[in-house]
Amino acid sequence: MKDTLYIWIFGSLLSVVWGENLYELLQSRSDLSQFADLVTKDELVLTLLKFRQGTLFAPTNDAIQMHRGPKDSNFLLYHLSNVALTLDKLEQSVTSELPGNPPLWVTRRKIPESEDFEHFINNAKVIEADVKGTTQSQEQQVLHIIDEALESTVPVNKDSSLSNPDALRLLEKANAFGLSGMQVTDFFQRIIATDRTKIFSTPGGSTFFIPVNKGFETVSREKVDSKVVDGHVVPGAVIFTRASIPGRPIKTLTFGDNIKVTLAMNNDSIPGSPGGYQPSVQSNTRSGDYNHPKGVVISSIVKANIPVKNGVVHLIEKPLVVIDKDMVNFLKRFEGIEERNGRLQEFYKVVKDYAPDFMEEITRAGELTLFAPSNDAFINADQDILSRLLANSEKLREVLQLHLVRRRVSSDDIELRTVVEVDTADRHRKLYFNAIGQLSNRTLTVEGGGVNATIVQGDIAALNGLVHIVDKILGIPSASMLDKILSDPMMSDSATLGSQSGFNLRLGDTNRKYTYFVPSNDAWLKIQRNHASTHKKLFMGGFGYQSEQALEHHLLIGRGMKIADLEELFQNSKSDRTQIQMLRGRLNLRVEKTQGDEPGDIKQDYYIERDGIRARVIRPDVQCTNGVIHVIDEVLIHPRDVSVSSSSTRELSVLASIFSSVLAFRSL
């Protein structure tokens, strides 16, 4: 009995010194039970976990259930390394115990808005780290728990000569690795023809994007030259889909003095796709030449995260860098729900079913730029307004033409402010651009018809132009007139002045319609320069009554009149000017024709006049839920409108107070 007690005490002390080994750690975790069961049935792996130093990357039960590949000895060995490594000791790669010792690739990524980092092993995320164990011979062991099973690249016929292939070997023997359903021979032949085989066998860690043969059905093989091939390789970085930073541009091998190509990966939200998203990659030729024009090419990833000796391979649906479709055929790609890169399915459906003439217009046009609303833009739009729009072909055409520019407008044009506004296919309305934020994290916006949208994907290249995907439908207002003037930097001075009295309050009334000719900030600057005392009185805050009167000359109540309505009013008057009754006084409307930039191009300018002051409409048809704003370049007031003595001001205030009291009494 005493001997048994001594043995128990000695065993307990040894347990404290040695700790649990990796297998015992697995057994103690209910969330790793399925992986532990696989280990129990494999004598070699079981022995390694019990008696040898090492690091184990153990997938959870959920991860094991999601794994569709074999769960044999090779599967287990690929999750094991023969060196004990805590998270802080992990470098770019870790050698696995799988025959051929292929590497496991490590990504250390900073968590947004945090000082912490997250770690990925291939495409699996480490969700619990540094669980330490010890063998009986005091060798250290480390367990890391991951949320996805690791998938190795092994030949289907278990040919040991093909173990641990590099990217070139994988392409050369694609059928031996089970890729027969996704032929890559066309791109492989272009690699050979352009003498670029060496870059696919170079040691180190790189990312390779390989288009499958189907992608060459519409692409001339001769266009896939050495620069295009190099544009499919990111040197020095091993990027798995989940570990990538969405939208972050990374230099490719084609990044030199003349041609500059970057790649960026994304996970597009696609209804019905596995996991709810579809990974894609986009090339951006930021600087090009005749054979390699500027623009973005997007390709879906059809088989992701194939680990190789010198990095990772992603099979993609078509070649990058090469622009292969005009705009119409680019849009037709979104016709079927099977289209993986389906961010424009809703837009294409609307054009195809409700506005076939618009598609014809795109077909006949020369170079153009299309600002296409995303699927989310249609989902998030007011569905009642959208339904009414689809039922009115004329209005729908106006909205679609607002999204079309008959010239190329690139993101660089917006970022560098070489373009601030452009004419659209809707001859009455323009688009207005802005770049917000630092150059390294710039957000590009476009406003049309009173709607401000963000460009969520820019510069998608077509043979005859560019497509920018935006997050709202332009021309379908979602803000009241009050909200619009308060948020628009071009109208901030008018908003400030209107807030000094009760003028702005009426602009939030969505039960009435208004037409508001809003002086721009530059218009107020002219008043400040030419009539400093008048400007000071208006904006100093003590002349609310005069401020309200001044703005009432600019406001029409009862109808929201677009430029087309004003033009019709002018034409029907059969006069050189037409009077419009405003909230205070009348304005004269004039429409004048001038020669445009191109021969035969006639432009129409719209002017509003009051007592010798002439204001031109510089930004028409800013549509709101309760009316229309037209921005003008002059303020329609005279100094006499605000030159009131202080005593008169007090008298007016008293009268206003008495009048308000009478109204209140009558309402009782």
XYZ file of C-alpha atoms in Angstrom:
668
model
C 0.000 0.000 0.000
C 2.873 2.329 0.898
C 4.682 1.437 -2.331
C 1.573 2.293 -4.343
C 1.359 5.678 -2.634
C 5.033 6.407 -3.414
C 4.501 5.481 -7.061
C 1.419 7.764 -7.254
C 3.300 10.684 -5.665
C 6.346 10.149 -7.948
C 4.078 9.987 -11.002
C 2.318 13.184 -9.988
C 5.644 14.986 -9.584
C 6.764 13.805 -13.010
C 3.471 15.047 -14.449
C 4.107 18.474 -12.958
C 7.628 18.539 -14.418
C 6.767 17.101 -17.828
C 3.289 18.526 -18.317
C 0.907 17.095 -20.886
C 2.108 16.107 -24.335
C 0.370 17.237 -27.524
C -1.833 14.174 -27.738
C -2.994 14.590 -24.136
C -3.669 18.266 -24.822
C -5.842 17.249 -27.773
C -7.687 14.706 -25.664
C -8.444 17.296 -23.011
C -10.190 19.625 -25.462
C -13.768 18.816 -26.450
C -13.595 21.320 -29.351
C -10.693 19.292 -30.857
C -12.173 15.825 -30.351
C -12.603 15.006 -34.037
C -8.975 15.823 -34.845
C -7.925 13.821 -31.761
C -9.916 10.819 -33.041
C -8.031 10.972 -36.368
C -4.704 11.074 -34.497
C -5.697 8.101 -32.323
C -6.103 5.960 -35.452
C -2.706 6.932 -36.907
C 0.203 5.212 -35.117
C 2.952 7.386 -36.634
C 1.348 10.728 -35.832
C 0.280 9.484 -32.391
C 3.899 8.597 -31.582
C 5.208 11.930 -32.819
C 2.722 13.851 -30.673
C 3.557 11.857 -27.578
C 7.329 11.688 -27.695
C 8.852 14.355 -29.937
C 9.329 18.119 -29.924
C 7.000 19.912 -32.302
C 4.264 22.403 -33.113
C 0.743 21.282 -33.911
C -1.835 23.382 -35.740
C -5.075 21.687 -34.724
C -8.347 22.472 -36.541
C -11.557 22.678 -34.530
C -14.413 20.206 -34.896
C -16.284 22.684 -37.106
C -13.226 23.010 -39.345
C -12.901 19.225 -39.653
C -16.564 18.932 -40.643
C -16.142 21.595 -43.332
C -13.091 19.875 -44.832
C -14.034 17.904 -47.939
C -10.652 16.362 -48.747
C -8.966 13.192 -47.408
C -8.366 12.921 -43.677
C -5.471 10.469 -43.866
C -1.943 10.403 -42.476
C -0.745 13.048 -44.958
C -3.543 15.323 -43.814
C -2.392 15.001 -40.188
C 1.321 15.395 -40.945
C 0.667 18.633 -42.819
C -0.605 20.127 -39.546
C 2.602 19.231 -37.691
C 6.112 20.717 -37.546
C 9.117 19.215 -35.763
C 10.131 22.461 -34.022
C 8.329 23.968 -31.017
C 7.360 27.498 -32.026
C 5.252 29.947 -30.065
C 3.372 32.596 -32.006
C 6.072 35.238 -31.606
C 8.694 32.848 -33.045
C 6.811 32.109 -36.277
C 8.580 33.445 -39.359
C 7.342 33.572 -42.988
C 7.103 29.795 -43.205
C 7.226 26.665 -41.072
C 8.363 23.284 -42.389
C 5.677 20.601 -42.129
C 6.116 16.857 -41.536
C 4.336 15.898 -44.759
C 6.635 13.895 -47.098
C 8.770 16.387 -49.021
C 8.445 18.790 -46.066
C 6.332 21.437 -47.818
C 6.134 24.757 -45.974
C 3.229 26.173 -44.042
C 2.961 29.873 -44.851
C 2.514 32.345 -41.990
C 0.802 35.739 -42.248
C 0.948 38.252 -39.397
C -1.668 40.977 -39.956
C -2.457 44.006 -37.837
C -6.056 44.163 -36.636
C -7.732 47.391 -37.841
C -8.056 50.079 -35.139
C -6.065 47.956 -32.702
C -2.479 47.451 -31.591
C -2.900 43.673 -31.758
C -2.123 41.276 -34.587
C -3.863 38.210 -35.957
C -2.052 35.230 -37.435
C -2.913 32.948 -40.317
C -1.397 29.604 -41.236
C -2.006 29.306 -44.981
C -5.694 30.275 -45.141
C -6.542 29.260 -41.556
C -6.783 31.782 -38.745
C -5.161 31.072 -35.380
C -7.964 31.455 -32.836
C -6.041 30.243 -29.773
C -2.267 30.197 -29.484
C 0.676 28.998 -27.391
C -0.884 26.095 -25.501
C 2.338 24.516 -24.202
C 3.108 20.868 -23.680
C 6.125 18.732 -22.812
C 7.208 15.211 -23.685
C 8.523 12.745 -21.082
C 12.057 13.576 -22.226
C 11.427 17.275 -21.455
C 11.157 18.344 -25.080
C 8.896 21.344 -25.609
C 5.716 21.247 -27.630
C 3.270 23.957 -28.697
C -0.362 23.722 -29.752
C -2.079 26.389 -31.870
C -5.793 26.039 -32.600
C -6.981 27.077 -36.078
C -10.449 27.600 -37.554
C -9.871 25.913 -40.905
C -8.223 22.630 -41.888
C -4.971 22.975 -43.825
C -5.068 21.644 -47.383
C -1.814 20.368 -48.822
C -0.813 19.984 -52.463
C -0.075 16.318 -53.005
C -0.143 14.258 -56.227
C -3.264 12.148 -56.597
C -1.168 9.086 -57.502
C 1.162 9.632 -54.486
C 4.211 9.941 -56.768
C 6.996 10.887 -54.351
C 8.928 12.647 -57.132
C 6.154 15.264 -57.234
C 6.154 15.970 -53.510
C 6.391 19.623 -52.496
C 6.036 21.140 -55.996
C 6.883 24.715 -56.824
C 4.502 26.798 -58.957
C 6.145 25.782 -62.230
C 6.000 22.069 -61.356
C 2.318 22.422 -60.403
C 1.497 23.934 -63.801
C 3.634 21.442 -65.672
C 1.947 18.463 -63.970
C -1.472 19.964 -63.284
C -3.356 16.731 -64.015
C -1.231 14.835 -61.484
C -2.418 17.226 -58.793
C -6.103 16.814 -59.550
C -6.484 20.014 -61.588
C -7.665 18.249 -64.745
C -11.068 19.923 -64.423
C -9.384 23.318 -64.579
C -6.932 23.211 -67.439
C -4.121 25.760 -67.295
C -2.183 24.708 -70.398
C -2.861 27.932 -72.337
C -1.217 30.160 -69.750
C 1.563 27.637 -69.178
C 2.357 27.751 -72.897
C 2.509 31.558 -72.762
C 4.941 31.280 -69.825
C 7.191 29.108 -71.971
C 6.764 31.230 -75.123
C 7.700 34.425 -73.262
C 10.650 32.749 -71.498
C 9.241 33.401 -68.014
C 9.536 29.878 -66.537
C 12.259 30.922 -64.125
C 10.019 33.278 -62.136
C 7.616 30.394 -61.389
C 10.411 28.202 -60.000
C 12.387 30.856 -58.115
C 12.779 29.950 -54.413
C 11.240 32.184 -51.778
C 7.659 33.208 -51.283
C 5.467 34.718 -54.016
C 1.840 34.725 -55.081
C 0.872 33.414 -58.531
C -2.443 34.008 -60.291
C -3.019 31.483 -63.069
C -5.913 31.927 -65.553
C -7.675 28.738 -66.643
C -8.100 27.877 -70.313
C -11.728 28.983 -70.429
C -10.575 32.549 -69.868
C -8.742 32.533 -73.191
C -11.923 32.064 -75.219
C -12.207 35.834 -75.739
C -8.568 36.811 -75.220
C -5.983 36.742 -77.962
C -3.090 34.618 -76.711
C -0.605 36.958 -78.367
C -1.753 39.726 -76.020
C -0.409 37.682 -73.106
C 3.190 38.826 -73.512
C 5.976 38.865 -70.934
C 4.631 42.015 -69.264
C 1.200 40.437 -68.897
C 2.671 37.210 -67.518
C 4.716 39.167 -64.971
C 1.557 41.069 -64.030
C 0.181 37.800 -62.616
C 2.983 37.465 -60.041
C 3.389 39.262 -56.708
C 7.024 38.705 -55.692
C 8.091 38.399 -52.071
C 4.581 38.106 -50.627
C 2.516 34.972 -50.036
C -1.137 36.076 -50.019
C -3.944 33.704 -49.086
C -7.492 34.970 -49.591
C -8.579 35.327 -45.952
C -5.252 36.771 -44.881
C -5.285 39.434 -47.593
C -6.214 43.060 -46.928
C -9.177 43.717 -49.254
C -8.481 46.331 -51.892
C -4.872 46.880 -50.857
C -2.719 47.346 -54.000
C 0.515 45.345 -54.172
C 3.227 45.712 -56.787
C 3.629 42.942 -59.347
C 6.726 42.004 -61.313
C 5.383 44.400 -63.958
C 6.152 47.545 -62.033
C 8.914 49.501 -63.719
C 9.647 52.886 -65.190
C 7.139 52.659 -68.044
C 4.490 50.106 -67.095
C 3.158 49.879 -63.553
C 0.740 47.088 -62.636
C -0.588 46.414 -59.146
C -2.873 43.650 -57.904
C -5.479 43.739 -55.148
C -7.684 41.001 -53.741
C -11.309 41.324 -52.664
C -14.095 39.222 -51.219
C -17.242 40.291 -53.057
C -20.572 39.693 -51.365
C -22.426 37.444 -53.808
C -25.816 35.954 -52.833
C -25.868 32.212 -53.282
C -22.099 31.701 -53.427
C -20.342 29.413 -50.894
C -19.841 31.296 -47.656
C -21.763 34.265 -49.036
C -18.751 35.739 -50.809
C -16.638 35.183 -53.879
C -12.917 36.005 -53.801
C -11.584 37.970 -56.746
C -8.423 39.709 -57.848
C -8.034 42.881 -59.855
C -5.095 44.165 -61.816
C -4.660 47.906 -62.119
C -2.436 49.170 -64.908
C -1.707 52.584 -63.429
C 0.840 53.475 -66.065
C 0.789 51.755 -69.439
C 1.605 51.929 -73.121
C -0.163 51.247 -76.412
C -0.238 47.472 -75.861
C -1.001 47.730 -72.141
C -3.580 50.526 -71.643
C -4.439 51.909 -68.224
C -7.366 50.432 -66.347
C -8.611 47.735 -63.991
C -9.331 44.134 -64.958
C -11.257 41.993 -62.464
C -11.140 38.217 -62.423
C -12.871 35.814 -60.055
C -10.747 33.263 -58.227
C -12.145 29.872 -59.220
C -9.804 27.788 -57.034
C -7.975 29.578 -54.261
C -5.098 28.915 -51.886
C -3.074 26.131 -53.504
C 0.133 26.075 -51.409
C 3.391 25.392 -53.224
C 7.069 25.264 -52.312
C 7.647 28.879 -53.345
C 4.360 30.465 -52.310
C 0.708 30.106 -53.199
C -1.210 29.666 -56.459
C -4.728 30.944 -57.196
C -6.559 29.784 -60.320
C -8.567 32.635 -61.859
C -11.317 32.802 -64.475
C -9.492 34.920 -67.076
C -6.160 36.711 -67.666
C -5.431 39.948 -65.848
C -3.994 43.142 -67.402
C -5.502 42.322 -70.832
C -8.602 44.344 -71.753
C -10.771 42.015 -73.803
C -14.345 43.402 -73.948
C -16.158 46.548 -74.941
C -18.545 48.022 -72.392
C -21.683 46.300 -73.692
C -20.099 42.861 -73.576
C -18.633 43.640 -70.184
C -22.156 44.321 -68.877
C -23.537 41.197 -70.553
C -21.283 39.136 -68.297
C -23.731 39.857 -65.493
C -26.715 38.342 -67.263
C -26.675 35.023 -65.450
C -26.731 34.429 -61.730
C -23.809 32.066 -62.215
C -21.587 35.073 -62.910
C -19.198 35.006 -59.991
C -18.197 38.628 -60.089
C -21.809 39.766 -59.961
C -21.700 43.229 -58.415
C -23.630 44.717 -61.337
C -26.320 42.082 -61.818
C -29.146 44.382 -60.698
C -27.955 47.250 -62.879
C -27.693 45.024 -65.932
C -31.140 43.571 -65.266
C -32.704 47.056 -65.097
C -31.024 48.153 -68.335
C -31.869 44.921 -70.137
C -35.513 44.677 -69.019
C -36.554 48.321 -68.765
C -34.192 50.417 -70.906
C -32.912 48.536 -73.982
C -32.460 51.885 -75.774
C -29.833 52.818 -73.196
C -27.834 49.723 -74.107
C -28.085 50.751 -77.746
C -26.776 54.191 -76.805
C -23.739 52.614 -75.142
C -23.188 50.460 -78.221
C -23.183 53.437 -80.595
C -21.122 55.739 -78.378
C -17.402 56.270 -78.773
C -15.221 56.483 -75.683
C -17.258 56.806 -72.511
C -17.338 56.384 -68.758
C -20.162 54.591 -66.965
C -20.917 55.090 -63.276
C -22.788 51.856 -62.583
C -24.718 51.382 -59.305
C -23.870 48.212 -57.406
C -26.342 45.546 -56.320
C -26.348 47.109 -52.840
C -27.278 50.481 -54.352
C -30.513 48.960 -55.678
C -31.185 47.025 -52.471
C -30.726 50.124 -50.297
C -32.724 52.499 -52.534
C -36.251 53.587 -51.579
C -38.219 50.733 -53.137
C -41.365 52.805 -53.706
C -39.399 55.465 -55.585
C -37.508 52.779 -57.483
C -40.747 51.042 -58.524
C -42.189 54.304 -59.820
C -38.986 54.989 -61.693
C -39.035 51.600 -63.431
C -42.632 52.221 -64.457
C -41.732 55.543 -66.112
C -39.448 54.891 -69.087
C -38.754 58.587 -69.695
C -37.662 59.232 -66.103
C -35.623 56.030 -66.059
C -33.783 57.085 -69.188
C -32.965 60.456 -67.587
C -31.558 58.703 -64.530
C -29.482 56.280 -66.614
C -28.111 59.070 -68.800
C -26.972 60.836 -65.644
C -24.651 57.847 -65.091
C -23.047 58.124 -68.539
C -20.217 60.438 -69.599
C -19.094 60.587 -73.224
C -15.380 60.672 -72.417
C -12.925 58.799 -70.198
C -12.827 59.923 -66.571
C -10.321 57.965 -64.479
C -9.701 57.846 -60.749
C -6.433 59.664 -61.357
C -8.368 62.530 -62.965
C -10.428 62.837 -59.782
C -7.578 62.337 -57.302
C -5.373 64.904 -59.028
C -8.381 67.232 -59.464
C -7.805 67.522 -63.193
C -11.563 67.061 -63.393
C -14.105 68.518 -60.962
C -17.259 68.382 -63.059
C -18.238 66.771 -66.359
C -21.201 66.876 -68.698
C -23.348 63.760 -68.844
C -25.532 62.183 -71.505
C -28.382 64.033 -69.781
C -27.665 67.410 -71.323
C -29.127 69.334 -68.382
C -27.092 67.755 -65.606
C -23.453 67.304 -64.715
C -21.491 65.095 -62.369
C -19.351 66.653 -59.635
C -16.307 64.904 -58.176
C -14.365 65.059 -54.949
C -11.434 63.243 -53.367
C -11.532 62.901 -49.578
C -8.748 61.805 -47.235
C -5.022 61.200 -47.522
C -3.514 60.007 -50.782
C -2.761 56.593 -49.265
C -6.387 56.186 -48.158
C -8.372 58.309 -50.591
C -12.148 58.035 -51.001
C -13.544 59.234 -54.327
C -17.082 60.560 -54.548
C -19.377 61.596 -57.372
C -22.544 63.656 -57.094
C -25.319 63.706 -59.638
C -28.880 64.910 -59.339
C -28.462 65.702 -55.655
C -27.172 62.246 -54.717
C -23.625 61.871 -53.427
C -22.169 58.399 -54.079
C -18.857 56.754 -53.274
C -16.878 54.997 -55.980
C -16.419 51.533 -54.474
C -14.613 50.084 -57.491
C -13.004 52.356 -60.026
C -11.366 52.203 -63.431
C -12.701 48.868 -64.659
C -11.371 48.902 -68.202
C -13.343 48.195 -71.348
C -12.092 48.548 -74.903
C -14.104 51.739 -75.321
C -13.982 53.276 -71.873
C -14.100 52.864 -68.112
C -16.651 51.631 -65.592
C -16.816 52.890 -62.021
C -19.056 51.014 -59.581
C -20.855 53.397 -57.181
C -22.787 52.681 -53.987
C -25.914 54.747 -54.783
C -28.213 55.348 -57.718
C -27.599 58.886 -58.911
C -30.657 61.045 -59.491
C -32.869 59.253 -56.958
C -32.959 61.750 -54.068
C -32.785 60.534 -50.499
C -32.195 63.827 -48.651
C -34.500 66.762 -47.964
C -33.536 70.222 -49.159
C -32.503 71.120 -45.623
C -30.257 68.056 -45.291
C -28.700 68.778 -48.662
C -27.722 72.396 -48.061
C -26.408 71.536 -44.583
C -24.119 68.808 -45.960
C -22.983 70.325 -49.261
C -19.742 72.365 -48.964
C -20.646 74.455 -52.031
C -23.765 75.803 -50.273
C -22.497 76.141 -46.706
C -22.673 79.948 -46.562
C -26.322 79.990 -47.662
C -27.037 77.292 -45.069
C -25.350 79.368 -42.366
C -27.327 82.472 -43.265
C -30.630 80.563 -43.349
C -29.988 79.139 -39.889
C -29.930 82.637 -38.323
C -33.675 82.966 -38.848
C -36.455 80.456 -39.317
C -35.785 80.264 -43.055
C -34.057 76.880 -43.078
C -36.816 75.205 -41.062
C -39.261 75.268 -43.965
C -36.697 73.479 -46.163
C -37.092 70.380 -44.008
C -40.845 70.226 -44.666
C -41.276 67.179 -46.931
C -45.006 67.821 -47.377
C -44.329 70.767 -49.665
C -42.279 71.251 -52.829
C -39.697 73.980 -53.348
C -37.423 75.389 -56.021
C -34.428 77.054 -54.415
C -31.837 79.116 -56.323
C -28.975 78.815 -53.833
C -26.065 81.270 -54.047
C -22.756 79.452 -53.985
C -20.031 80.255 -51.468
C -18.177 82.091 -54.245
C -21.286 84.213 -54.827
C -21.243 85.263 -51.167
C -17.534 85.972 -51.457
C -18.332 88.491 -54.211
C -20.756 90.247 -51.830
C -18.072 90.303 -49.159
C -15.559 91.882 -51.543
C -17.887 94.400 -53.175
C -20.271 95.192 -50.306
C -18.393 94.373 -47.127
C -20.822 96.138 -44.792
C -23.818 94.363 -46.328
C -22.081 90.991 -45.939
C -21.176 91.789 -42.342
C -24.739 92.769 -41.430
C -26.140 89.602 -42.919
C -23.692 87.213 -41.266
C -23.106 88.908 -37.925
C -26.293 87.365 -36.523
C -28.275 90.476 -35.542
C -30.220 90.900 -38.776
C -32.206 87.671 -38.973
C -35.231 89.426 -40.442
C -33.214 90.941 -43.296
C -31.366 87.642 -43.846
C -34.661 85.832 -44.187
C -35.984 88.459 -46.611
C -32.841 88.190 -48.727
C -33.172 84.419 -49.052
C -36.912 84.607 -49.764
C -36.045 86.258 -53.090
C -34.397 82.926 -54.018
C -37.193 80.517 -53.029
C -40.261 79.331 -54.914
C -42.880 77.408 -52.945
C -45.353 74.876 -54.313
C -43.388 73.230 -57.103
C -40.023 71.596 -57.634
C -38.895 72.840 -61.042
C -36.014 71.162 -62.824
C -34.083 72.931 -65.570
C -36.215 71.174 -68.172
C -39.322 72.664 -66.541
C -37.767 76.131 -66.518
C -36.795 75.771 -70.165
C -40.329 74.735 -71.077
C -41.703 77.708 -69.165
C -39.365 80.023 -71.062
C -40.241 78.546 -74.455
C -43.980 78.804 -73.809
C -43.701 82.477 -72.877
C -42.523 83.372 -76.409
C -40.538 86.231 -74.914
C -36.875 86.929 -74.238
C -37.576 86.614 -70.534
C -40.130 84.946 -68.278
C -41.218 86.070 -64.849
C -41.322 83.649 -61.926
C -43.181 84.471 -58.721
C -40.905 83.780 -55.752
C -41.742 83.789 -52.053
C -40.725 87.437 -52.099
C -40.969 89.355 -55.372
C -40.472 88.137 -58.922
C -37.462 86.944 -60.875
C -36.857 87.003 -64.600
C -35.774 83.765 -66.285
C -33.653 83.870 -69.426
C -32.241 81.049 -71.543
C -29.318 81.912 -73.814
C -27.595 79.764 -76.403
C -23.837 79.844 -76.896
C -21.335 78.031 -79.077
C -19.928 74.927 -77.401
C -16.394 73.569 -77.471
C -17.059 71.391 -80.519
C -18.215 72.667 -83.965
C -21.991 72.603 -84.099
C -22.261 72.064 -80.358
C -24.735 74.599 -78.953
C -24.836 75.133 -75.198
C -27.680 76.678 -73.242
C -27.086 78.845 -70.209
C -29.825 79.658 -67.710
C -29.979 83.028 -65.989
C -32.070 84.393 -63.129
C -32.381 88.179 -62.923
C -33.586 90.619 -60.270
C -33.373 94.403 -60.547
C -30.258 94.382 -62.709
C -28.511 91.519 -60.915
C -27.864 88.590 -63.228
C -27.088 85.132 -61.814
C -26.129 82.128 -63.929
C -27.164 78.623 -62.935
C -23.826 76.870 -62.503
C -25.093 73.625 -60.972
C -28.622 72.705 -61.960
C -31.027 70.019 -60.796
C -29.732 69.096 -57.358
C -32.759 66.972 -56.593
C -34.103 66.553 -53.073
C -37.058 64.656 -51.673
C -39.019 67.901 -51.415
C -37.844 69.877 -54.416
C -34.970 71.007 -56.592
C -31.933 73.175 -55.905
C -30.164 75.198 -58.587
C -26.824 76.661 -57.512
C -26.199 80.172 -58.882
C -23.099 82.360 -59.135
C -24.553 85.638 -57.804
C -26.603 86.662 -54.785
C -29.884 88.298 -55.815
C -29.862 91.108 -53.238
C -28.940 94.793 -53.170
C -27.293 96.641 -50.267
C -30.553 98.529 -49.800
C -32.266 95.246 -48.907
C -30.354 95.165 -45.628
C -29.650 98.859 -45.001
C -32.186 99.223 -42.217
C -31.634 101.422 -39.188
C -31.440 99.838 -35.794
C -34.651 101.578 -34.745
C -36.457 100.256 -37.792
C -35.153 96.805 -37.006
C -36.576 97.003 -33.495
C -39.911 98.217 -34.868
C -40.055 95.337 -37.323
C -39.233 92.879 -34.561
C -42.043 94.318 -32.414
C -44.501 94.114 -35.318
C -43.443 90.563 -36.024
C -43.949 89.678 -32.362
C -47.418 91.301 -32.318
C -48.378 89.519 -35.528
C -47.264 86.170 -34.093
C -49.318 86.823 -30.955
C -52.433 87.608 -33.008
C -52.039 84.397 -34.965
C -51.576 82.414 -31.764
C -54.709 84.036 -30.247
C -56.837 83.245 -33.336
C -55.767 79.607 -33.239
C -57.169 79.199 -29.710
